[in-house]
Coordinates of C-alpha atoms in Angstrom, one line a residue:
X1 CA -3.0 82.7 -15.3
X2 CA -3.2 80.5 -12.1
X3 CA -6.2 78.3 -13.8
X4 CA -3.8 77.8 -16.6
X5 CA -1.5 76.4 -14.6
X6 CA -3.7 74.1 -12.6
X7 CA -5.0 73.1 -16.4
X8 CA -1.3 72.2 -17.0
X9 CA -0.7 70.8 -13.6
X10 CA -3.9 68.7 -14.1
X11 CA -2.6 67.8 -18.0
X12 CA 0.5 66.5 -17.3
X13 CA -0.4 64.7 -13.9
X14 CA -2.8 62.8 -16.1
X15 CA -0.1 62.1 -18.8
X16 CA 2.4 60.2 -16.0
X17 CA 2.8 56.3 -16.3
X18 CA 1.2 54.9 -13.4
X19 CA 3.6 51.9 -11.6
X20 CA 2.0 49.1 -9.3
X21 CA -1.5 48.7 -8.2
X22 CA -4.1 50.1 -5.9
X23 CA -4.9 48.2 -2.5
X24 CA -8.0 46.9 -4.1
X25 CA -6.7 45.7 -7.1
X26 CA -3.7 43.6 -5.4
X27 CA -6.9 42.6 -3.1
X28 CA -8.4 41.5 -5.9
X29 CA -6.3 39.8 -7.5
X30 CA -5.3 37.9 -4.4
X31 CA -8.7 37.0 -4.4
X32 CA -8.9 35.7 -8.0
X33 CA -5.2 33.8 -7.2
X34 CA -7.1 32.0 -4.6
X35 CA -9.5 31.0 -6.0
X36 CA -7.7 29.0 -8.5
X37 CA -5.3 27.6 -6.3
X38 CA -8.3 25.7 -4.6
X39 CA -10.5 24.8 -7.7
X40 CA -6.9 23.8 -9.1
X41 CA -5.1 22.0 -5.8
X42 CA -7.9 19.2 -5.9
X43 CA -7.5 18.4 -10.1
X44 CA -3.7 18.2 -9.0
X45 CA -4.3 16.0 -6.6
X46 CA -6.8 13.9 -8.0
X47 CA -3.9 13.8 -11.0
X48 CA -1.8 12.8 -9.2
X49 CA -4.1 9.7 -7.7
X50 CA -4.9 8.9 -11.3
X51 CA -1.5 8.4 -12.3
X52 CA -0.6 6.5 -8.8
X53 CA -3.6 4.0 -9.7
X54 CA -2.3 3.4 -13.2
X55 CA 0.8 2.7 -12.7
X56 CA -0.6 0.5 -10.3
X57 CA -2.4 -1.5 -12.2
X58 CA 0.4 -1.2 -14.8
X59 CA 2.3 -3.1 -12.8
X60 CA 0.1 -5.8 -12.7
X61 CA -0.3 -6.7 -15.9
X62 CA 3.2 -6.7 -16.3
X63 CA 3.3 -9.2 -13.1
X64 CA 0.2 -10.8 -16.0
X65 CA 2.1 -10.8 -18.7
X66 CA 5.3 -12.6 -16.5
X67 CA 2.1 -15.5 -14.9
X68 CA 1.5 -16.1 -19.2
X69 CA 4.5 -16.2 -20.2
X70 CA 5.7 -18.8 -17.0
X71 CA 2.4 -21.2 -17.9
X72 CA 3.2 -21.3 -21.4
X73 CA 6.7 -22.3 -20.4
X74 CA 5.4 -24.5 -17.4
X75 CA 1.6 -25.8 -18.4
X76 CA 0.8 -24.4 -15.2
X77 CA 1.0 -21.1 -13.1
X78 CA 3.7 -21.2 -10.8
X79 CA 3.1 -22.7 -7.2
X80 CA 2.3 -20.2 -4.3
X81 CA 5.1 -21.2 -2.6
X82 CA 8.3 -24.0 -2.4
X83 CA 8.4 -24.8 1.7
X84 CA 11.1 -27.4 2.0
X85 CA 10.6 -30.7 4.4
X86 CA 14.1 -31.6 4.2
X87 CA 15.1 -28.7 7.9
X88 CA 12.8 -29.7 9.9
X89 CA 11.8 -33.0 11.5
X90 CA 8.2 -32.2 11.8
X91 CA 6.0 -31.7 8.7
X92 CA 2.7 -29.5 10.4
X93 CA 5.2 -26.1 8.7
X94 CA 1.6 -23.8 8.4
X95 CA 1.8 -23.7 12.0
X96 CA 6.0 -23.1 12.6
X97 CA 7.1 -19.6 13.8
X98 CA 9.8 -20.1 11.8
X99 CA 9.5 -20.0 8.1
X100 CA 12.4 -18.7 7.6
X101 CA 14.2 -22.8 8.1
X102 CA 11.0 -24.2 5.5
X103 CA 10.5 -21.3 3.1
X104 CA 12.4 -21.6 -0.5
X105 CA 11.2 -19.3 -3.5
X106 CA 7.9 -18.2 -3.6
X107 CA 5.9 -17.1 -7.3
X108 CA 7.2 -14.2 -8.0
X109 CA 11.0 -15.2 -7.8
X110 CA 10.0 -17.9 -9.7
X111 CA 8.6 -15.3 -12.3
X112 CA 12.1 -13.1 -12.4
X113 CA 13.5 -14.7 -15.8
X114 CA 9.5 -13.4 -17.2
X115 CA 9.2 -9.7 -16.3
X116 CA 13.1 -8.6 -17.6
X117 CA 15.3 -9.3 -14.4
X118 CA 17.2 -12.1 -15.5
X119 CA 20.1 -10.7 -13.7
X120 CA 18.6 -10.6 -10.3
X121 CA 17.3 -14.6 -11.5
X122 CA 21.2 -15.4 -11.9
X123 CA 22.1 -14.4 -8.7
X124 CA 19.6 -16.5 -6.8
X125 CA 20.1 -19.7 -5.6
X126 CA 16.4 -21.8 -5.9
X127 CA 18.1 -24.8 -4.2
X128 CA 18.8 -22.5 -0.7
X129 CA 15.7 -21.0 1.6
X130 CA 15.4 -17.0 0.7
X131 CA 16.2 -16.8 4.4
X132 CA 19.9 -18.4 3.6
X133 CA 23.3 -15.6 3.3
X134 CA 23.3 -16.1 -0.6
X135 CA 20.1 -15.2 -0.8
X136 CA 20.3 -11.7 1.0
X137 CA 20.7 -9.9 -2.5
X138 CA 17.8 -10.6 -3.7
X139 CA 14.8 -10.7 -1.0
X140 CA 16.8 -7.0 0.2
X141 CA 16.0 -5.8 -4.1
X142 CA 13.5 -3.0 -4.2
X143 CA 11.9 -3.1 -7.4
X144 CA 9.6 -1.3 -8.9
X145 CA 7.5 -3.7 -10.6
X146 CA 6.9 -5.3 -7.1
X147 CA 5.5 -2.0 -5.9
X148 CA 2.4 0.1 -6.2
X149 CA 3.0 3.9 -5.6
X150 CA 0.0 5.2 -3.5
X151 CA 2.0 2.7 -0.8
X152 CA 4.1 4.9 1.0
X153 CA 5.5 2.0 3.4
X154 CA 6.6 0.4 0.5
X155 CA 10.1 1.8 0.9
X156 CA 13.5 0.9 1.2
X157 CA 13.0 2.4 4.5
X158 CA 10.8 -0.1 5.8
X159 CA 12.1 -3.2 5.2
X160 CA 10.7 -6.6 7.1
X161 CA 13.1 -8.1 9.1
X162 CA 11.5 -10.9 11.0
X163 CA 13.6 -11.5 13.5
X164 CA 12.7 -15.0 14.9
X165 CA 16.0 -14.9 17.5
X166 CA 15.9 -12.0 19.5
X167 CA 19.8 -10.2 16.9
X168 CA 19.6 -12.6 13.7
X169 CA 17.1 -10.3 12.2
X170 CA 16.5 -11.4 8.2
X171 CA 15.5 -8.5 5.5
X172 CA 12.8 -9.1 3.3
X173 CA 12.1 -5.7 1.2
X174 CA 8.5 -4.7 0.6
X175 CA 6.1 -5.5 -2.0
X176 CA 2.4 -4.7 -2.8
X177 CA 1.4 -8.0 -5.5
X178 CA 0.0 -11.2 -3.8
X179 CA -0.9 -14.5 -5.8
X180 CA -4.7 -15.3 -4.6
X181 CA -4.2 -18.3 -2.9
X182 CA -7.9 -18.9 -2.3
X183 CA -11.4 -17.9 -0.4
X184 CA -11.4 -20.7 1.0
X185 CA -12.2 -20.7 5.3
X186 CA -9.4 -21.1 7.0
X187 CA -10.3 -24.1 9.3
X188 CA -8.8 -27.7 7.3
X189 CA -12.4 -29.0 7.7
X190 CA -15.2 -30.0 5.0
X191 CA -18.5 -27.2 5.5
X192 CA -21.0 -27.1 7.8
X193 CA -24.1 -26.1 8.3
X194 CA -24.1 -26.3 11.9
X195 CA -21.6 -23.5 12.6
X196 CA -21.9 -21.9 9.1
X197 CA -18.4 -22.8 7.1
X198 CA -17.7 -23.6 3.6
X199 CA -14.8 -26.1 2.2
X200 CA -11.9 -25.1 4.2
X201 CA -8.1 -25.6 3.4
X202 CA -6.3 -29.1 2.0
X203 CA -2.6 -30.4 3.7
X204 CA -1.5 -33.4 2.9
X205 CA 1.8 -34.7 5.0
X206 CA 3.3 -37.9 3.9
X207 CA 6.1 -38.4 6.7
X208 CA 7.0 -41.4 4.8
X209 CA 8.2 -40.0 2.0
X210 CA 8.2 -36.2 3.0
X211 CA 5.7 -34.6 1.1
X212 CA 3.7 -31.1 2.2
X213 CA 1.2 -29.7 0.0
X214 CA -1.5 -27.2 1.1
X215 CA -3.9 -25.7 -1.0
X216 CA -7.5 -23.8 -1.5
X217 CA -9.4 -23.1 -3.6
X218 CA -7.2 -20.5 -5.5
X219 CA -5.3 -20.3 -7.9
X220 CA -1.7 -21.2 -6.4
X221 CA -1.4 -23.4 -3.4
X222 CA 2.3 -24.5 -1.9
X223 CA 4.2 -26.7 -3.3
X224 CA 1.3 -27.0 -5.7
X225 CA 0.4 -25.9 -9.1
X226 CA -2.3 -25.8 -11.1
X227 CA -3.0 -26.0 -14.9
X228 CA -5.5 -24.2 -16.8
X229 CA -7.5 -27.2 -17.1
X230 CA -7.9 -26.7 -13.4
X231 CA -10.2 -23.4 -13.9
X232 CA -13.5 -24.1 -14.6
X233 CA -15.2 -20.6 -14.5
X234 CA -13.3 -18.9 -17.2
X235 CA -9.9 -16.6 -17.1
X236 CA -12.0 -13.0 -17.3
X237 CA -13.3 -13.7 -13.8
X238 CA -10.7 -15.8 -12.0
X239 CA -8.6 -13.5 -9.8
X240 CA -5.1 -14.2 -10.3
X241 CA -3.4 -11.5 -7.8
X242 CA -4.6 -9.1 -4.6
X243 CA -3.4 -5.4 -3.8
X244 CA -1.7 -5.6 -0.7
X245 CA -0.4 -3.2 1.7
X246 CA 3.8 -3.0 2.9
X247 CA 3.5 -3.4 6.6
X248 CA 4.0 -0.1 8.2
X249 CA 6.5 -1.4 10.8
X250 CA 9.3 -3.6 9.8
X251 CA 8.1 -5.9 12.4
X252 CA 5.0 -6.6 9.7
X253 CA 5.4 -9.6 8.1
X254 CA 2.4 -8.1 5.5
X255 CA 4.2 -7.0 2.2
X256 CA 6.6 -8.6 1.1
X257 CA 7.3 -10.0 -2.1
X258 CA 10.1 -12.3 -1.8
X259 CA 8.6 -13.8 0.9
X260 CA 6.2 -17.6 0.3
X261 CA 4.4 -16.7 3.2
X262 CA 0.4 -16.2 3.9
X263 CA 0.4 -12.3 4.1
X264 CA 3.7 -11.7 2.2
X265 CA 3.1 -12.5 -1.4
X266 CA -0.2 -14.6 -0.4
X267 CA -3.7 -14.0 0.0
X268 CA -5.2 -16.8 1.8
X269 CA -9.2 -18.2 3.5
X270 CA -10.5 -14.4 2.9
X271 CA -14.0 -15.8 1.6
X272 CA -17.9 -15.4 2.8
X273 CA -17.7 -17.4 5.6
X274 CA -14.6 -16.5 7.3
X275 CA -13.7 -13.5 8.9
X276 CA -11.1 -11.6 6.1
X277 CA -13.8 -11.1 3.5
X278 CA -13.4 -8.2 1.1
X279 CA -11.1 -5.8 0.3
X280 CA -9.4 -3.1 3.4
X281 CA -11.4 -6.0 6.0
X282 CA -11.3 -3.9 8.8
X283 CA -12.7 -6.3 11.6
X284 CA -10.0 -7.0 14.0
X285 CA -9.9 -10.1 13.9
X286 CA -8.5 -9.6 9.9
X287 CA -5.4 -11.3 8.9
X288 CA -4.6 -14.0 11.1
X289 CA -0.2 -13.9 10.8
X290 CA 2.9 -14.3 12.4
X291 CA 4.6 -11.6 15.2
X292 CA 0.9 -9.8 15.7
X293 CA 1.4 -10.0 19.0
X294 CA 4.3 -8.5 19.1
X295 CA 3.1 -5.9 16.9
X296 CA 0.4 -4.8 19.1
X297 CA 3.1 -4.2 21.8
X298 CA 4.8 -2.4 18.9
X299 CA 2.9 0.1 17.6
X300 CA -0.5 -0.6 19.3
X301 CA -3.8 -1.3 18.7
X302 CA -4.6 1.9 18.5
X303 CA -2.5 2.6 15.7
X304 CA -3.3 -0.7 13.4
X305 CA -7.3 0.3 13.3
X306 CA -6.2 4.2 12.8
X307 CA -3.7 3.4 10.0
X308 CA -7.0 0.2 8.8
X309 CA -4.3 -2.8 9.1
X310 CA -5.6 -5.0 11.8
X311 CA -4.5 -8.4 12.5
X312 CA -4.7 -10.4 15.8
X313 CA -3.2 -10.3 18.1
X314 CA -3.4 -13.6 20.4
X315 CA -2.7 -16.5 16.7
X316 CA 0.8 -16.3 16.0
X317 CA 0.7 -18.1 12.4
X318 CA -0.1 -17.3 8.9
X319 CA -3.3 -18.6 8.4
X320 CA -5.2 -16.0 5.9
X321 CA -5.2 -12.8 4.9
X322 CA -6.7 -10.5 2.2
X323 CA -6.0 -7.3 -0.4
X324 CA -5.4 -4.2 1.0
X325 CA -4.7 -0.9 -0.5
X326 CA -3.8 2.9 0.3
X327 CA -6.0 3.7 -3.2
X328 CA -9.9 5.2 -1.3
X329 CA -12.2 3.1 -1.7
X330 CA -11.4 0.1 -2.3
X331 CA -8.4 -2.0 -4.0
X332 CA -6.9 -3.5 -7.1
X333 CA -6.9 -6.9 -8.4
X334 CA -5.9 -8.5 -11.7
X335 CA -7.6 -11.2 -13.7
X336 CA -6.3 -14.7 -15.1
X337 CA -7.4 -12.7 -18.9
X338 CA -4.7 -9.8 -17.7
X339 CA -7.7 -7.4 -16.8
X340 CA -6.6 -5.4 -14.0
X341 CA -9.9 -3.9 -12.5
X342 CA -10.3 -1.7 -9.2
X343 CA -12.4 -3.6 -6.6
X344 CA -15.0 -1.4 -4.0
X345 CA -14.5 -2.0 -0.4
X346 CA -18.1 -2.2 -0.4
X347 CA -17.9 -5.4 -3.1
X348 CA -20.9 -7.7 -2.5
X349 CA -18.8 -10.8 -0.1
X350 CA -20.1 -13.1 -1.9
X351 CA -19.5 -11.8 -5.5
X352 CA -16.2 -11.6 -3.7
X353 CA -15.4 -14.8 -2.7
X354 CA -16.4 -16.1 -5.9
X355 CA -14.0 -14.7 -8.0
X356 CA -11.6 -16.2 -5.8
X357 CA -12.5 -18.9 -6.8
X358 CA -11.5 -21.5 -9.1
X359 CA -14.1 -24.6 -8.4
X360 CA -16.6 -21.2 -8.9
X361 CA -19.2 -22.5 -11.6
X362 CA -19.2 -20.7 -14.5
X363 CA -22.9 -20.2 -14.9
X364 CA -22.5 -18.2 -11.9
X365 CA -20.8 -15.3 -13.6
X366 CA -23.2 -13.0 -16.8
X367 CA -20.3 -11.8 -18.8
X368 CA -22.8 -9.2 -20.3
X369 CA -23.0 -7.7 -17.4
X370 CA -19.7 -8.6 -15.0
X371 CA -18.2 -5.5 -15.1
X372 CA -21.5 -3.9 -14.0
X373 CA -21.9 -6.9 -11.3
X374 CA -17.8 -5.5 -10.2
X375 CA -18.8 -2.4 -9.5
X376 CA -21.8 -2.9 -7.6
X377 CA -22.2 -2.0 -3.6
X378 CA -23.0 -4.2 -1.2
X379 CA -26.0 -2.1 0.1
X380 CA -28.4 -2.5 3.3
X381 CA -31.5 -4.1 2.0
X382 CA -33.6 -3.1 4.4
X383 CA -32.9 0.7 3.2
X384 CA -34.0 -0.4 -0.4
X385 CA -37.0 -2.0 1.1
X386 CA -37.7 1.0 3.2
X387 CA -39.5 3.5 0.4
X388 CA -40.9 -0.1 -1.0
X389 CA -42.9 -0.8 1.4
X390 CA -43.9 2.5 2.8
X391 CA -47.2 2.3 2.9
X392 CA -48.2 -0.7 4.0
X393 CA -50.1 -1.3 7.1
X394 CA -48.8 -0.6 10.3
X395 CA -48.1 -3.6 12.3
X396 CA -50.8 -3.6 14.5
X397 CA -53.0 -4.0 11.5
X398 CA -51.3 -7.4 10.0
X399 CA -52.2 -11.2 11.5
X400 CA -49.5 -12.2 14.2
X401 CA -49.6 -15.1 11.8
X402 CA -50.4 -16.0 8.3
X403 CA -50.2 -19.5 6.7
X404 CA -50.4 -19.1 2.0
X405 CA -51.9 -20.8 -0.9
X406 CA -49.0 -24.0 -0.1
X407 CA -49.4 -24.4 3.0
X408 CA -46.4 -22.5 4.3
X409 CA -46.4 -21.1 7.2
X410 CA -45.0 -17.3 8.4
X411 CA -44.7 -15.6 11.6
X412 CA -45.1 -11.6 11.7
X413 CA -42.2 -9.3 12.8
X414 CA -42.2 -6.3 13.8
X415 CA -39.9 -3.3 12.8
X416 CA -38.0 -2.4 15.0
X417 CA -33.5 -1.8 16.5
X418 CA -32.2 -4.5 18.1
X419 CA -28.7 -6.0 18.9
X420 CA -27.6 -9.1 16.7
X421 CA -24.4 -11.3 17.9
X422 CA -22.7 -11.5 21.0
X423 CA -19.7 -9.3 22.1
X424 CA -15.8 -11.3 20.9
X425 CA -14.8 -11.1 23.4
X426 CA -12.5 -14.0 25.1
X427 CA -13.2 -15.9 22.8
X428 CA -10.0 -16.5 21.1
X429 CA -9.9 -19.0 17.9
X430 CA -13.4 -20.4 18.3
X431 CA -15.4 -17.5 17.6
X432 CA -19.0 -18.0 17.6
X433 CA -20.9 -18.1 14.5
X434 CA -22.6 -15.3 15.8
X435 CA -20.1 -12.3 17.0
X436 CA -19.8 -9.1 16.3
X437 CA -22.1 -7.8 18.0
X438 CA -24.1 -4.4 16.6
X439 CA -26.9 -2.7 16.5
X440 CA -29.4 -3.3 13.2
X441 CA -32.4 -2.0 12.7
X442 CA -35.4 -3.5 11.2
X443 CA -37.3 -1.0 9.2
X444 CA -40.6 -2.7 8.1
X445 CA -42.3 -5.3 9.6
X446 CA -42.6 -8.7 7.9
X447 CA -43.7 -12.0 7.4
X448 CA -40.9 -14.8 8.2
X449 CA -41.2 -17.8 6.8
X450 CA -41.0 -20.7 10.4
X451 CA -40.6 -23.8 8.1
X452 CA -37.6 -24.4 5.8
X453 CA -39.7 -24.8 1.8
X454 CA -40.2 -28.7 2.1
X455 CA -40.1 -30.4 -1.8
X456 CA -43.2 -31.3 -2.7
X457 CA -43.8 -26.8 -2.0
X458 CA -40.7 -26.5 -4.3
X459 CA -41.7 -28.6 -6.9
X460 CA -45.7 -27.1 -7.3
X461 CA -44.0 -23.9 -7.7
X462 CA -40.9 -24.7 -10.3
X463 CA -41.2 -27.9 -11.7
X464 CA -38.8 -29.7 -10.8
X465 CA -36.4 -31.0 -7.8
X466 CA -33.0 -30.6 -7.2
X467 CA -32.9 -32.6 -4.0
X468 CA -31.3 -35.7 -3.6
X469 CA -32.8 -37.4 -1.2
X470 CA -36.4 -38.0 -3.6
X471 CA -39.2 -40.2 -2.8
X472 CA -38.4 -42.7 -6.2
X473 CA -34.9 -43.4 -5.3
X474 CA -35.9 -44.4 -2.3
X475 CA -38.1 -47.0 -1.6
X476 CA -41.1 -46.8 1.0
X477 CA -39.5 -43.7 2.3
X478 CA -41.3 -40.2 1.5
X479 CA -39.7 -37.0 1.2
X480 CA -41.6 -35.1 0.1
X481 CA -42.4 -32.7 3.7
X482 CA -38.3 -32.5 3.3
X483 CA -36.2 -29.6 3.2
X484 CA -35.5 -29.4 -0.2
X485 CA -31.9 -29.9 -0.8
X486 CA -29.3 -28.0 -3.4
X487 CA -30.6 -24.8 -4.0
X488 CA -28.4 -22.1 -5.9
X489 CA -28.6 -18.8 -4.6
X490 CA -30.9 -17.9 -7.9
X491 CA -32.4 -20.7 -7.8
X492 CA -33.8 -19.8 -4.3
X493 CA -34.2 -16.1 -5.5
X494 CA -36.0 -17.5 -9.2
X495 CA -38.3 -19.7 -6.5
X496 CA -39.5 -16.4 -4.8
X497 CA -40.2 -15.2 -7.7
X498 CA -42.1 -17.6 -9.5
X499 CA -44.3 -18.0 -5.7
X500 CA -45.4 -14.4 -6.3
X501 CA -46.2 -14.7 -9.6
X502 CA -48.8 -17.3 -8.4
X503 CA -52.7 -16.4 -8.7
X504 CA -53.6 -17.4 -5.9
X505 CA -50.5 -15.1 -3.7
X506 CA -51.0 -12.5 -6.2
X507 CA -54.6 -12.0 -5.2
X508 CA -53.9 -12.1 -1.9
X509 CA -51.3 -9.2 -2.6
X510 CA -48.1 -11.1 -1.0
X511 CA -45.1 -11.3 -2.3
X512 CA -41.9 -12.9 -1.4
X513 CA -37.6 -12.8 -1.1
X514 CA -35.2 -13.4 0.8
X515 CA -34.6 -12.8 4.1
X516 CA -30.7 -10.4 4.8
X517 CA -28.6 -11.7 7.6
X518 CA -30.5 -9.4 10.1
X519 CA -33.8 -10.7 9.2
X520 CA -32.9 -14.1 9.4

């Protein structure tokens, strides 16, 4: 009897429906949910970043359509900005600390009727300064088309407060797109090989006729506009707009869509022969902008460095500014053909320079591999060559010097580590070309040519001589032993390749290439 009762109790308990989870099941569910969150969270973050990137590029494309419509209507792209010569006696407007007194419309304001902002354009008094009371609603307007959603500083609460006189601030809304003023050197001088610099900006000041024009090698200048015929390198390889960052503090003048100033809505002098080359340049000398000293005092140099927004503390003028963004690893640009591309911070500085210059020769770009060129990062050449030449003999087994089959003289340079350049302290406006100092490691021994390649040596290898000073043009003067002139980088590369292919050089096991900057 007792056994039957126990069996019935067991059977009853088995029929009882269970509710809830055991501790083991609960822990298992928590683990699964945690794993799913760990897997999905990066995907969600990546999806949001991709969405913001896409929106940023779409904004640029819409602005590109506006630029094309403007060009169709006016026969040229808009000028970068209009600076009036009526307000100040001096025409040195590029050095003035009061741009509020002469800056009128910029390219973005001129574009308003072509980007669906006719109502705002009708409110704009183009005969007045942008800082005037009449134009206050326009310069304060926050336009979604002018802002990249990735930049959390591009917000109404962080508008730029330009305060030339204490208590008289002029407010400007933020923006993230700037017209390409050029990759020229910031100096107003021709190029030089003594202190290696490229051609500088052009400046025209005519006091009698009250004319001021300021331009570089980009697609737009101050009080000057360029026509399609001025762009010799093709629409698909010339940048028209750069992405820029909004300033990180109201004092910071960078990233201001309606203010026609360098750094605000214009990129300028950010080429390979300056101190601001490439997107998101982090050298403390990069970005020479008005009010940077006050910015350093207000937020601190450490904050500017941490935020990736350096600027020169001892200069007080808008003379150069490069592309910047909050996207990881690069910035967006827009080409004249309307294509928007993301450019890596590690792009080859020479290529960055070329795609921002309307003067770059068309044959400089390989149209079939242009996209690949843009996505190729500028890598350490010595590191690439380390494995290639790892089986070479140690330096004590090489001669200290050699002369090849063309009587070119070379000296052995042993591998090692050394400090290249000098400290960038106390140099102020004119740093030596060797700044900044940095440690360089040469990973393999190599032979370095002691003298320039002569015209005779070049002609023996290439069968031609592009030099300006030729013997047949100079009477009795012989130039065979003079350095070869007027070479492109590609011609120099081809010379090394053909020199390596000479039977005498192959028999000796010698190959040639251009030296890296550190090696040279």
